[in-house]
Coordinates of C-alpha atoms and ligand atoms in Angstrom, one line a residue:
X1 CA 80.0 110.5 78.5
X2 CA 78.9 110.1 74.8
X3 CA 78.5 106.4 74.4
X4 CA 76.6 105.9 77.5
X5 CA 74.3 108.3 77.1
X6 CA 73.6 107.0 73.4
X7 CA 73.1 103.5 75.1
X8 CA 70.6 105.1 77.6
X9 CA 69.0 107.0 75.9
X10 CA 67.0 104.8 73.8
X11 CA 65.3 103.2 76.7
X12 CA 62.2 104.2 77.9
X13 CA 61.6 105.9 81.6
X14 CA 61.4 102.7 83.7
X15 CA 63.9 101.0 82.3
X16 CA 66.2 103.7 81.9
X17 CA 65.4 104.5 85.6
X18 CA 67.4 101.1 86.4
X19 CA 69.6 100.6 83.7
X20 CA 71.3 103.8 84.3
X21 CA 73.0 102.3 87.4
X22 CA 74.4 99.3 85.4
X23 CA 76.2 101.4 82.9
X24 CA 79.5 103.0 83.4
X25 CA 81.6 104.8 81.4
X26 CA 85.2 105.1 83.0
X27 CA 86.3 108.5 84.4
X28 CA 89.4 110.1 85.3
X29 CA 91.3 106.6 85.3
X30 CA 92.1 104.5 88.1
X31 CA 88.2 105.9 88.9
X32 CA 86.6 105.0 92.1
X33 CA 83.2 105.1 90.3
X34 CA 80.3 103.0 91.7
X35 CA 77.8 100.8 89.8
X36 CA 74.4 98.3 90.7
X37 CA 75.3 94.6 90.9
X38 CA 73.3 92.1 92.3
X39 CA 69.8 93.1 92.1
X40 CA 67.1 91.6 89.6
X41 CA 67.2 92.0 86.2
X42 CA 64.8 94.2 84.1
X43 CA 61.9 91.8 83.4
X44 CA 61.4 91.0 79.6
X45 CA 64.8 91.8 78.7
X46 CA 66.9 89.2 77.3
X47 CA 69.5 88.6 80.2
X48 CA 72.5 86.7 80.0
X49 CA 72.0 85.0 83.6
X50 CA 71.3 82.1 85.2
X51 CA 69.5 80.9 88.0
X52 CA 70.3 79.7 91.1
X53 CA 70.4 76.4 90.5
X54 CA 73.1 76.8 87.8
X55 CA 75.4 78.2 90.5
X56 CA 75.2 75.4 93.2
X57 CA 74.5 72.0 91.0
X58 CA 76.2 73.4 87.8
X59 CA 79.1 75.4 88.4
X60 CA 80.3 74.6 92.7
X61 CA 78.8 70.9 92.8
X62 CA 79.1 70.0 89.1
X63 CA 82.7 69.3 88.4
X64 CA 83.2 66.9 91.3
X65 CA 84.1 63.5 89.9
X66 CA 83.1 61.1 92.5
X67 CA 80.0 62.2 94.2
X68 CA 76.6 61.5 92.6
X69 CA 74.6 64.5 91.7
X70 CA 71.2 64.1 91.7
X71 CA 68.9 67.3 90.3
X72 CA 66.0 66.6 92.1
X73 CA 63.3 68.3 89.5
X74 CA 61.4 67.7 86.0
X75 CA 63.8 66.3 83.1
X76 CA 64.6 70.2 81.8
X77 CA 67.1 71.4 84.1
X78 CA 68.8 67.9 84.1
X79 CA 69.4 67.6 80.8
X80 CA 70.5 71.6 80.3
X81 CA 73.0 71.4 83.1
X82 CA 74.1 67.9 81.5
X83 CA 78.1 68.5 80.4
X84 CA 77.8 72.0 78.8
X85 CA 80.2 73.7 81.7
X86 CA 83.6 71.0 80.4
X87 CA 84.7 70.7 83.7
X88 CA 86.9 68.1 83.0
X89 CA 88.3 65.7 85.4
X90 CA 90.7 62.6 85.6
X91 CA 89.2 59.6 87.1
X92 CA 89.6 57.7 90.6
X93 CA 90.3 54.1 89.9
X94 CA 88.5 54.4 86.8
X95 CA 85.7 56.2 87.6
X96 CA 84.7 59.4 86.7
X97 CA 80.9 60.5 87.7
X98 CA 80.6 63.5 85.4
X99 CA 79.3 62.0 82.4
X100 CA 76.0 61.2 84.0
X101 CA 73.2 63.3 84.3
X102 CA 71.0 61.7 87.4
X103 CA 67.3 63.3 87.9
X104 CA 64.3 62.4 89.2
X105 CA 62.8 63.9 86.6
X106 CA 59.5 65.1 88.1
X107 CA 55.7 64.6 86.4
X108 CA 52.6 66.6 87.0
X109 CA 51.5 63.8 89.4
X110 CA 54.6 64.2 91.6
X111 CA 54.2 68.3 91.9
X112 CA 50.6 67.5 92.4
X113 CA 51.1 64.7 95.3
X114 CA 55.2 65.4 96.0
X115 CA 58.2 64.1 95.3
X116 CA 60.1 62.4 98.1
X117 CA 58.9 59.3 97.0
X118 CA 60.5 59.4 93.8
X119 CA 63.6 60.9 95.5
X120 CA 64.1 58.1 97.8
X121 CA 63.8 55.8 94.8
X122 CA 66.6 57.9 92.4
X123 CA 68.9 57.7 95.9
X124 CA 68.6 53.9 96.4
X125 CA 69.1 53.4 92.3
X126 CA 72.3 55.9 92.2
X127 CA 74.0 54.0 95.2
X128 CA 72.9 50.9 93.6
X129 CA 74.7 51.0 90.2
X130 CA 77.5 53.7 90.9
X131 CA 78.4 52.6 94.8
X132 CA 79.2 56.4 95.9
X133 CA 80.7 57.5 99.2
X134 CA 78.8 60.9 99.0
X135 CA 75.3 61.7 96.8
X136 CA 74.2 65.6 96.6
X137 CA 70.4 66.3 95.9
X138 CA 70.3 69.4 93.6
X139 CA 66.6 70.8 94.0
X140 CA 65.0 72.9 91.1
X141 CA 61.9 75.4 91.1
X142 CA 58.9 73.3 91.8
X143 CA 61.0 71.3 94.6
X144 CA 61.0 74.3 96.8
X145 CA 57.4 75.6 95.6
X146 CA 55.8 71.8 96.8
X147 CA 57.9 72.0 99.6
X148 CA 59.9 68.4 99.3
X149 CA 61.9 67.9 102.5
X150 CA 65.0 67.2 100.7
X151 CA 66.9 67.5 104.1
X152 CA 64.9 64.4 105.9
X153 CA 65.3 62.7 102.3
X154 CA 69.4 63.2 102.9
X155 CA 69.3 62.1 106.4
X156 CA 67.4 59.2 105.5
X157 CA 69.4 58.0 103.0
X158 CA 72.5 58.5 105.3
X159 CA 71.5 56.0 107.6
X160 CA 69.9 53.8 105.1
X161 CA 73.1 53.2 102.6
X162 CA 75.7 54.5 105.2
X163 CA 76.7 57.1 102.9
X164 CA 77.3 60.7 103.2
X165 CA 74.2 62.6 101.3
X166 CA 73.8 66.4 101.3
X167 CA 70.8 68.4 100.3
X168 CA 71.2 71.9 98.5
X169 CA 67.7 73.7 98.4
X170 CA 68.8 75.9 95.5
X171 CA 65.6 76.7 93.2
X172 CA 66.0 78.5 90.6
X173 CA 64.2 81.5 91.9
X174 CA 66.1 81.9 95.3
X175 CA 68.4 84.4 94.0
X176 CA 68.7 87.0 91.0
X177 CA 71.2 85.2 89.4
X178 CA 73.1 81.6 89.9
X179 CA 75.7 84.1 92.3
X180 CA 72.8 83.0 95.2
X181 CA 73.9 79.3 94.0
X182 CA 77.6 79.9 94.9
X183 CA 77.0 80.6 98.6
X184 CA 74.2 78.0 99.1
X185 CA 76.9 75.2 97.6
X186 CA 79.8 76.8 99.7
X187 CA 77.5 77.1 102.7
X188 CA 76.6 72.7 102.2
X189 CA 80.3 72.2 101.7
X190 CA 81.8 74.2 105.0
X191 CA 78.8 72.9 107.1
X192 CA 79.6 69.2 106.1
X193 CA 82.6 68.5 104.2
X194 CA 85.5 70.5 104.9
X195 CA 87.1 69.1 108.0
X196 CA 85.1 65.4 108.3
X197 CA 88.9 64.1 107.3
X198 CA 91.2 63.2 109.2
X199 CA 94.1 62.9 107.3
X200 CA 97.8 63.6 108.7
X201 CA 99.4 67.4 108.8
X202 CA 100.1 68.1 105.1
X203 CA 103.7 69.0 104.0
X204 CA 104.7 73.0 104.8
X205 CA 104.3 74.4 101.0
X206 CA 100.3 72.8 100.8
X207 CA 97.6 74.8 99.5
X208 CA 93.8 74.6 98.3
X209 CA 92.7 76.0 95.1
X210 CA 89.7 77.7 95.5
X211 CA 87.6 78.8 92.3
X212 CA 88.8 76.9 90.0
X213 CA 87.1 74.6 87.7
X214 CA 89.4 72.9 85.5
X215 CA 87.1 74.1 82.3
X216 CA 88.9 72.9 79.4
X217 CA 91.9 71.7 81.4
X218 CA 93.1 74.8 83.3
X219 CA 93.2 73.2 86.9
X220 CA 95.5 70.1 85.2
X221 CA 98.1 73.2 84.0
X222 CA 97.7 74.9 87.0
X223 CA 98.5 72.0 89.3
X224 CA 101.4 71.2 86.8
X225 CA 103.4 74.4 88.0
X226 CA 102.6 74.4 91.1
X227 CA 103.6 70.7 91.0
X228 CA 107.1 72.1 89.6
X229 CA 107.6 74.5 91.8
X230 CA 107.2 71.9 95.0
X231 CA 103.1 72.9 96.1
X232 CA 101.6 70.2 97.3
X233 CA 98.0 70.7 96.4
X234 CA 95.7 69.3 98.8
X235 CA 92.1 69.8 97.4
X236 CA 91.1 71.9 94.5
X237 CA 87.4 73.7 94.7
X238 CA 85.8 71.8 92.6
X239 CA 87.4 71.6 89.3
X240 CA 89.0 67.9 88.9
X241 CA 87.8 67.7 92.4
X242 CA 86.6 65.1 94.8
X243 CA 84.8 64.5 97.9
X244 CA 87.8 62.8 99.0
X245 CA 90.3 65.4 99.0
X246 CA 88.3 68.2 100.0
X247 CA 87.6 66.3 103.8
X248 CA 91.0 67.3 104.1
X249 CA 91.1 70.7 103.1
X250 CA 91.9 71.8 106.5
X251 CA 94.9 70.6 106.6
X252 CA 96.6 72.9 103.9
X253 CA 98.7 75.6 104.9
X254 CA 97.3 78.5 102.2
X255 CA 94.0 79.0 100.2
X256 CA 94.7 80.1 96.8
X257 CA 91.4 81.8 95.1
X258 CA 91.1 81.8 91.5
X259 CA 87.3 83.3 91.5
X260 CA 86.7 85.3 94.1
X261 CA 83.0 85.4 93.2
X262 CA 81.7 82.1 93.3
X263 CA 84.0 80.9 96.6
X264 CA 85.4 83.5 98.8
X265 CA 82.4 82.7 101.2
X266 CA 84.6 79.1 102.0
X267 CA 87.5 81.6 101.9
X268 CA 86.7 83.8 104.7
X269 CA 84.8 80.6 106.8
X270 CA 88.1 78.3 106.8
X271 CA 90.1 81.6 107.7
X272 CA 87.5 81.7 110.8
X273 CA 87.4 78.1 111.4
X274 CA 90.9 77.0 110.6
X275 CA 93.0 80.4 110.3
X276 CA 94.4 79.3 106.9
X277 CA 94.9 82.9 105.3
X278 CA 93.7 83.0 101.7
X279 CA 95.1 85.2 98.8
X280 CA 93.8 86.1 95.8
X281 CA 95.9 84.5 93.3
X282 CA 94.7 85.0 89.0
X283 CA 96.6 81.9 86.9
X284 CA 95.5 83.6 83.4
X285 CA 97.6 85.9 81.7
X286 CA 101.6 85.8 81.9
X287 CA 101.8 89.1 84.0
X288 CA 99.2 88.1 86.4
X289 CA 100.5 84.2 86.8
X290 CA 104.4 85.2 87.8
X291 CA 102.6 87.6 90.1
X292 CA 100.7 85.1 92.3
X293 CA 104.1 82.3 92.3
X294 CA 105.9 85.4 93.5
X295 CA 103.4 86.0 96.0
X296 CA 102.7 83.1 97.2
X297 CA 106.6 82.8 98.0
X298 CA 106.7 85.5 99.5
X299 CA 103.5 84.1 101.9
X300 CA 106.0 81.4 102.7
X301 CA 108.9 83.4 103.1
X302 CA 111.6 80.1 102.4
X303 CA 114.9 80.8 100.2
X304 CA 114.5 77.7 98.6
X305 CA 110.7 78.0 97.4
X306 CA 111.4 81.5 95.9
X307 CA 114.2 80.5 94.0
X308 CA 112.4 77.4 92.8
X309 CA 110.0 79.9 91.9
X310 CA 112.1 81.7 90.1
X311 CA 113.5 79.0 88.7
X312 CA 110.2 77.3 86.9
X313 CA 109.2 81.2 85.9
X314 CA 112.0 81.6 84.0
X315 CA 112.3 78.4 82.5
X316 CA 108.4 77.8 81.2
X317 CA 108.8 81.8 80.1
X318 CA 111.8 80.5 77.9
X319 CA 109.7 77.8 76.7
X320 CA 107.1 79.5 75.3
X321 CA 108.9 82.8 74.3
X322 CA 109.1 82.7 70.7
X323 CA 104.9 81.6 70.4
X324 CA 104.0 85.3 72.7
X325 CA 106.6 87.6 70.1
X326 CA 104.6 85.7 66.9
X327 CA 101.3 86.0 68.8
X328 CA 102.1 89.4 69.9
X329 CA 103.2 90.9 66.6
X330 CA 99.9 89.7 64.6
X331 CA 98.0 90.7 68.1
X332 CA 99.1 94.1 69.4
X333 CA 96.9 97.1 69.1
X334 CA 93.9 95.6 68.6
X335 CA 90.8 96.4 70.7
X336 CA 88.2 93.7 73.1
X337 CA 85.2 93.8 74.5
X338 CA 84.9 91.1 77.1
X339 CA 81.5 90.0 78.7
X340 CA 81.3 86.9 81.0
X341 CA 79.7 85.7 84.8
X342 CA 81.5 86.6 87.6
X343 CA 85.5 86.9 87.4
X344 CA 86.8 86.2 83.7
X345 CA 85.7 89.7 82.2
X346 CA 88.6 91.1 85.1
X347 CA 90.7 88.4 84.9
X348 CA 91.2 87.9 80.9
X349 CA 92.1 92.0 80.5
X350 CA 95.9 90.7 82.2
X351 CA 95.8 87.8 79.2
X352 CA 95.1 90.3 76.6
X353 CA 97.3 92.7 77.7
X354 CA 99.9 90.6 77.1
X355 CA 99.5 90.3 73.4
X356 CA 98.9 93.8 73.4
X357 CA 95.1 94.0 72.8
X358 CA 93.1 96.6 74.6
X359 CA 90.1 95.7 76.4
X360 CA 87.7 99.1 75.9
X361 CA 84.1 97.4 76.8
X362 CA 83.3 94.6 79.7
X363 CA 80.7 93.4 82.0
X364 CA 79.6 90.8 84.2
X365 CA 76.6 89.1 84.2
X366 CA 76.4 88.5 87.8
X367 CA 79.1 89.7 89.9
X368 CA 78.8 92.0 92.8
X369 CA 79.4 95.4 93.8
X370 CA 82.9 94.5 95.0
X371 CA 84.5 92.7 91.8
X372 CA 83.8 95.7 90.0
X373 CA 85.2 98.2 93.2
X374 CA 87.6 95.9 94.9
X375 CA 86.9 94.5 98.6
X376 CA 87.2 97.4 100.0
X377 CA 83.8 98.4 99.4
X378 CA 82.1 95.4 101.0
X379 CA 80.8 97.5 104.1
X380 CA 79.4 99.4 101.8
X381 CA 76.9 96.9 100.2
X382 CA 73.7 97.5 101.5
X383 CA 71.6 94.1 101.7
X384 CA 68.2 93.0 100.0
X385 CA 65.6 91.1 100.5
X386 CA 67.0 88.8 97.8
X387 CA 70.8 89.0 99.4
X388 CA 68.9 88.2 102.7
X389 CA 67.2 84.7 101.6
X390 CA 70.8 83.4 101.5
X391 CA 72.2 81.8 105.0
X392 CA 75.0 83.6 106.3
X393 CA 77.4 80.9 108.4
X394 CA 79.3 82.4 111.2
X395 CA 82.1 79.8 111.8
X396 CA 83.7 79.5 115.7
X397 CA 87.1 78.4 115.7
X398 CA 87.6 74.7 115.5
X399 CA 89.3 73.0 118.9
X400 CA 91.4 70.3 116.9
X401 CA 92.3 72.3 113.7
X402 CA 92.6 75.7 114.4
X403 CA 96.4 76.7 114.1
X404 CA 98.8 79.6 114.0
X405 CA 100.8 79.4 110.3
X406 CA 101.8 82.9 110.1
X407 CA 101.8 85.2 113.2
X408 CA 99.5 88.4 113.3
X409 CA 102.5 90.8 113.0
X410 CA 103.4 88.7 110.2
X411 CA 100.0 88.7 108.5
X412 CA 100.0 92.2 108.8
X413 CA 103.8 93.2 107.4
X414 CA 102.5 90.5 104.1
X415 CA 99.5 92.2 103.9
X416 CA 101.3 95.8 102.4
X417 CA 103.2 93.4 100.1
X418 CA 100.9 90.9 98.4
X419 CA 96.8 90.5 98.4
X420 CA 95.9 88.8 101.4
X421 CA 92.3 88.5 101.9
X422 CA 91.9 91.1 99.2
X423 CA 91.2 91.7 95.7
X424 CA 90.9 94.5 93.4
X425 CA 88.1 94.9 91.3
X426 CA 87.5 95.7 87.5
X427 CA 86.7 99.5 87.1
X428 CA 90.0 100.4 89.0
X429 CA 92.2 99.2 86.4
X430 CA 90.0 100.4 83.2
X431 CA 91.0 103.2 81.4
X432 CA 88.9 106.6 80.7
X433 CA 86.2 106.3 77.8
X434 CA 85.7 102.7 78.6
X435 CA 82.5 101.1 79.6
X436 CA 81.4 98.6 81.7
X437 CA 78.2 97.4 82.0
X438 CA 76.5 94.9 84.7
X439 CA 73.8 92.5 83.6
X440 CA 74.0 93.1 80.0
X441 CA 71.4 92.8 77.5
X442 CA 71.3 91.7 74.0
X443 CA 70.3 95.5 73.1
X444 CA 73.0 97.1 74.7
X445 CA 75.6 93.9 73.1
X446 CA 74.6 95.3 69.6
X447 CA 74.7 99.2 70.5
X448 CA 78.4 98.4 72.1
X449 CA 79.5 96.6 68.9
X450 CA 77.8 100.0 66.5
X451 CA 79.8 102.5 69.2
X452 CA 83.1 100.6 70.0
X453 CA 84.0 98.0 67.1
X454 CA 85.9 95.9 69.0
X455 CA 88.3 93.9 66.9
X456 CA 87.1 91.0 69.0
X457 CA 84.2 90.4 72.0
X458 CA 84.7 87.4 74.1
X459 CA 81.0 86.6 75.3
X460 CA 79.0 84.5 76.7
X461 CA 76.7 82.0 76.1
X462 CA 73.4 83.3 74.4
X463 CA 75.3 86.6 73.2
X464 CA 77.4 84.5 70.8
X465 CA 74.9 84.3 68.3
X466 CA 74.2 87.8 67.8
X467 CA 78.2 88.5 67.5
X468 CA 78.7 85.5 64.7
X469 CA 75.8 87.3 63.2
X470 CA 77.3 90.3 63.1
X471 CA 80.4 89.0 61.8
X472 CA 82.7 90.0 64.7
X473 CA 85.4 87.6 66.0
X474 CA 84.5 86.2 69.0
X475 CA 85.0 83.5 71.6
X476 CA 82.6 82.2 74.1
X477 CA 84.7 82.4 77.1
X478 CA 82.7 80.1 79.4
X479 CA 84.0 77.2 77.5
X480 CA 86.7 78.2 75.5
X481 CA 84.6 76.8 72.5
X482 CA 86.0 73.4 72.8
X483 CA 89.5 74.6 73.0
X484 CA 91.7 75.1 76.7
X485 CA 93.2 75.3 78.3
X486 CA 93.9 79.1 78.5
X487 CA 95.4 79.6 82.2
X488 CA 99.0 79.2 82.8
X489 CA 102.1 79.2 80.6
X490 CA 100.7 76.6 78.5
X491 CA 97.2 78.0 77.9
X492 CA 98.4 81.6 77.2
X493 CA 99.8 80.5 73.6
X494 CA 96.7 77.9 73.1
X495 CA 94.6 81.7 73.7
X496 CA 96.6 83.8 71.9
X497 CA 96.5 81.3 69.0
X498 CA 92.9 80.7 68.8
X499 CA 92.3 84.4 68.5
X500 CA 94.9 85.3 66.5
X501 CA 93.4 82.0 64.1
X502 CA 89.7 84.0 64.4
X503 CA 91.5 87.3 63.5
X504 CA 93.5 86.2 60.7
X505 CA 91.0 83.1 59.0
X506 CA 88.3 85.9 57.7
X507 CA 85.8 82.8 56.5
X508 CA 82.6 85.3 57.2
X509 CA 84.5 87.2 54.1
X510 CA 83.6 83.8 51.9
X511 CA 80.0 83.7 53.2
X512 CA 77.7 86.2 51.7
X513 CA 74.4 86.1 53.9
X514 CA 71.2 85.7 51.7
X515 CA 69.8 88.9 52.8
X516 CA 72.8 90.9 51.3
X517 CA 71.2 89.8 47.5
X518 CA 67.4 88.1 48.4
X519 CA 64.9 90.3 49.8
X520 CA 64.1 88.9 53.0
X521 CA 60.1 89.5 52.1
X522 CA 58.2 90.4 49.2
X523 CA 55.2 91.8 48.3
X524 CA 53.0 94.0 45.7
X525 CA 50.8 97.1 45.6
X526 CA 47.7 96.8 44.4
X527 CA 44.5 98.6 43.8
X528 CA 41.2 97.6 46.1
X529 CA 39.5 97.2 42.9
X530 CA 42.1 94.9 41.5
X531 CA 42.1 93.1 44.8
X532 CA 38.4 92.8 44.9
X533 CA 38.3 91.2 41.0
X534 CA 41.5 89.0 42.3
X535 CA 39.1 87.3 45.3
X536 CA 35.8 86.8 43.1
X537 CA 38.0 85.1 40.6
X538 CA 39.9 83.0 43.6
Ligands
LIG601 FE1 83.8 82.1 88.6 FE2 83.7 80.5 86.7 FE3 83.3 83.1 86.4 FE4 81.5 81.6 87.8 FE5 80.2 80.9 85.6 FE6 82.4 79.7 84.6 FE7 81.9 82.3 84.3 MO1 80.4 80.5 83.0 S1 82.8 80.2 88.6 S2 82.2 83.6 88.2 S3 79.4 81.1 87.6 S4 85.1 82.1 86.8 S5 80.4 78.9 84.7 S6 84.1 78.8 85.5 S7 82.7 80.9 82.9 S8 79.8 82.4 84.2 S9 83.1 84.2 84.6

């Protein structure tokens, strides 16, 4: 296809050697076409990623209010994971610990004769002034190269300040990308969180949220319909989450995953340990939210809840009816590129396709084979050495917890019907001529923008610059710019008005850049004679 090979074939041998199996360009829509996910970027090109670390401490651990994070490591990765994600929560009894940014900030002296010490000492000054039930030490590169025992640190500080205190050995390097994070935070929470509650039975109609992060508000609106509709939420993975309610997680009756990528490994282990079924729900975009009420009635199978549903659709559709036509008539026709970590780039096509826009280009930094295939291909994904450094847990059934809520004939009669333990993934529902690219590059961001001029390209976090550069609307979609929330009824009109606002507020038209009438650099011809006269004289 033309635009892919114009892409390609401007790198040289090597890299076009590994690039070529990141770059798609759709065929013969719904295509079945393959692509390579989840192996190491090309080295010296400006990826989009992050590392390990970012995917336990900053984006599983991170947004949970009241447990005391400490990133065990030099001052850097503290302060860089330090409230950028706005994973915003509502405080317990007046607390809220996600304003702090606790580290033990590591010297040359402490990499040189190790850091335990100094660990030990952040523990005992954490429970000191904050007085948390649960402290999580967050290791970083040089942890893991010095080898700290961060375990014996947690198990010491367990007995010392009866507390519960977890230890995630998630350097930076332990992955190719902060997916290796996800599984090593889910991994910590399954092995020693879920279940330590012991909470009564929850009501019939309870579920988790799994994947979802409350970034600019979305879990709040989220919970708020499911509220409505009679849910009663149980514990919400992690955004305005708490060590508290997620003890208890094993009570609910349904898991409900938002992103698949960074949490279906807690997915799959409570459906082992617990049997609570899971199914994909997606709470952004209007098409894609009255889907997942619908199906998650029809999980339940009650008269009541499915007209309730019903009910709430149609009213909070009513509400907000005359916003989408506005939105949608200033909107329609126009063309996206969208380019985020693991689940957004799929999940934000349903929102723009609402308004009308088109998405024609989208990637993922990070995701695997199967968000870009759908599940199905799973037994297909051969393993690395780099998937292999990651602990796989094999849950056993749990004696006291482990119940029957729907039976097997049941489970398998819902499974034709709605997406129990299954997703789809993003090529599938792309149409031909588009591309999508995995692990994108700066490079390839500025060729897609010359072939495809997308009306606007949500992106992420260092591609933004290049965009406003160029002049193209855009919106960083890993925090909403300050603005959110964008799932649910609610956030579908904040969306649709922000972009719209880019689309139709041209300021870059009042701006001319100083390189459109200054010569960015000057200079003079002259004659080596002239030049030699010019230095005697100097
Ligand atoms: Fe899931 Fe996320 Fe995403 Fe993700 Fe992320 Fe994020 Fe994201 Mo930034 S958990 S994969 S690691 S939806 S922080 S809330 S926006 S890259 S697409």
């Amino acid at each position: 296809m033309e635009e892919r090979t114009r892409i390609l074939d401007q790198y040289g041998a090597r890299v076009y050697k590994n690039r070529k199996e990141h770059v798609v360009q759709v065929e013969n829509a719904p295509s079945n076409q393959s692509i390579a996910a989840n192996s190491r970027s090309v080295p010296g090109i400006m990826t989009n990623r992050g590392c390990c670390y970012a995917g336990c401490k900053g984006v599983v651990l991170g947004p949970l209010k009241d447990v005391a994070i400490i990133t065990h490591g030099p001052i850097g990765c503290g302060f860089y994971s330090w409230g950028t994600r706005r994973n915003k929560a509502t405080p317990v009894d007046g607390r809220n610990f996600l304003e702090y940014c606790l580290s033990t900030d590591l010297q040359e002296p402490d990499i040189v004769f190790g850091g335990e010490k100094k660990l030990k000492q952040a523990i005992r000054e954490a429970v000191g002034i904050f007085h948390p039930k649960c402290v999580m030490i967050c290791s970083t590169c040089p942890v893991g190269l010095i080898g700290d025992d961060i375990q014996a640190v947690a198990d010491w500080a367990q007995q010392e300040f009866s507390i519960k205190c977890l230890a995630f050995s998630c350097e930076g390097y332990k992955g190719v990308s902060q997916s290796a994070g996800h599984h090593i935070a889910n991994n910590g929470l399954m092995k020693y969180i879920v279940g330590s509650g012991d909470a009564p039975p929850a009501k019939r109609f309870s579920v988790n949220i799994l994947g979802e992060y409350n970034i600019g508000g979305d879990e709040w609106e989220i919970a708020r319909i499911l509220k409505r509709i009679g849910y009663d939420i149980v514990a919400t993975f992690t955004g305005n989450g708490s060590y508290e309610t997620m003890k208890n997680a094993h009570i609910a009756s349904l898991n409900l995953v938002q992103c698949h990528r960074s949490i279906n490994y807690i997915a799959e282990m409570m459906k082992d340990k617990y049997n609570i079924d899971w199914i994909k729900i997606n709470f952004i975009g209007l098409g894609a939210i009255c889907k997942s009420l619908r199906d998650m009635a029809k999980y339940f199978g009650d008269p009541d809840l499915t007209a309730r549903t019903e009910a709430v659709i149609a009213d909070e559709l009513s509400e907000i009816q005359d916003d989408i036509d506005y939105y949608r008539e200033k909107l329609k026709g126009k063309t996206a590129g969208i380019f985020v970590g693991g689940s957004r780039s799929h999940h934000y096509q349903n929102l723009l396709a609402d308004f009308g826009v088109h998405t024609v280009i989208a990637g993922y930094e990070f995701a695997h084979r199967d968000d870009y295939e759908g599940r199905g291909i799973l037994p297909n994904i051969k393993e690395d050495a780099d998937s292999k450094n990651i602990e796989q847990l094999h849950m056993q059934p749990d004696e006291k917890h482990y119940r029957m809520i729907v039976s097997k004939e049941r489970f398998e009669d819902l499974k034709q019907e709605i997406p129990l333990a299954d997703y789809g993934g993003m090529i599938h529902e792309m149409n031909d001529g588009n591309m999508v690219i995995d692990d994108f590059n700066h490079f390839e961001t500025l060729e897609l923008l010359r072939l495809f001029k997308p009306d606007f390209f949500f992106s992420g976090i260092k591609d933004k610059y290049i965009l406003q550069k160029a002049g193209v609307v855009s919106r960083q979609m890993h925090s909403y710019d300050y603005s959110g929330p964008y799932a649910g009824f609610r956030g579908t009109v904040n969306f649709a008005r922000d972009i719209s606002m880019g689309l139709n507020v041209p300021v870059w038209g009042y701006v001319t850049p100083p390189w459109k009438t200054e010569p960015t650099l000057t200079g003079r011809l002259t004659h080596p004679e002239e030049e030699r006269q010019g230095k005697k004289n100097a």
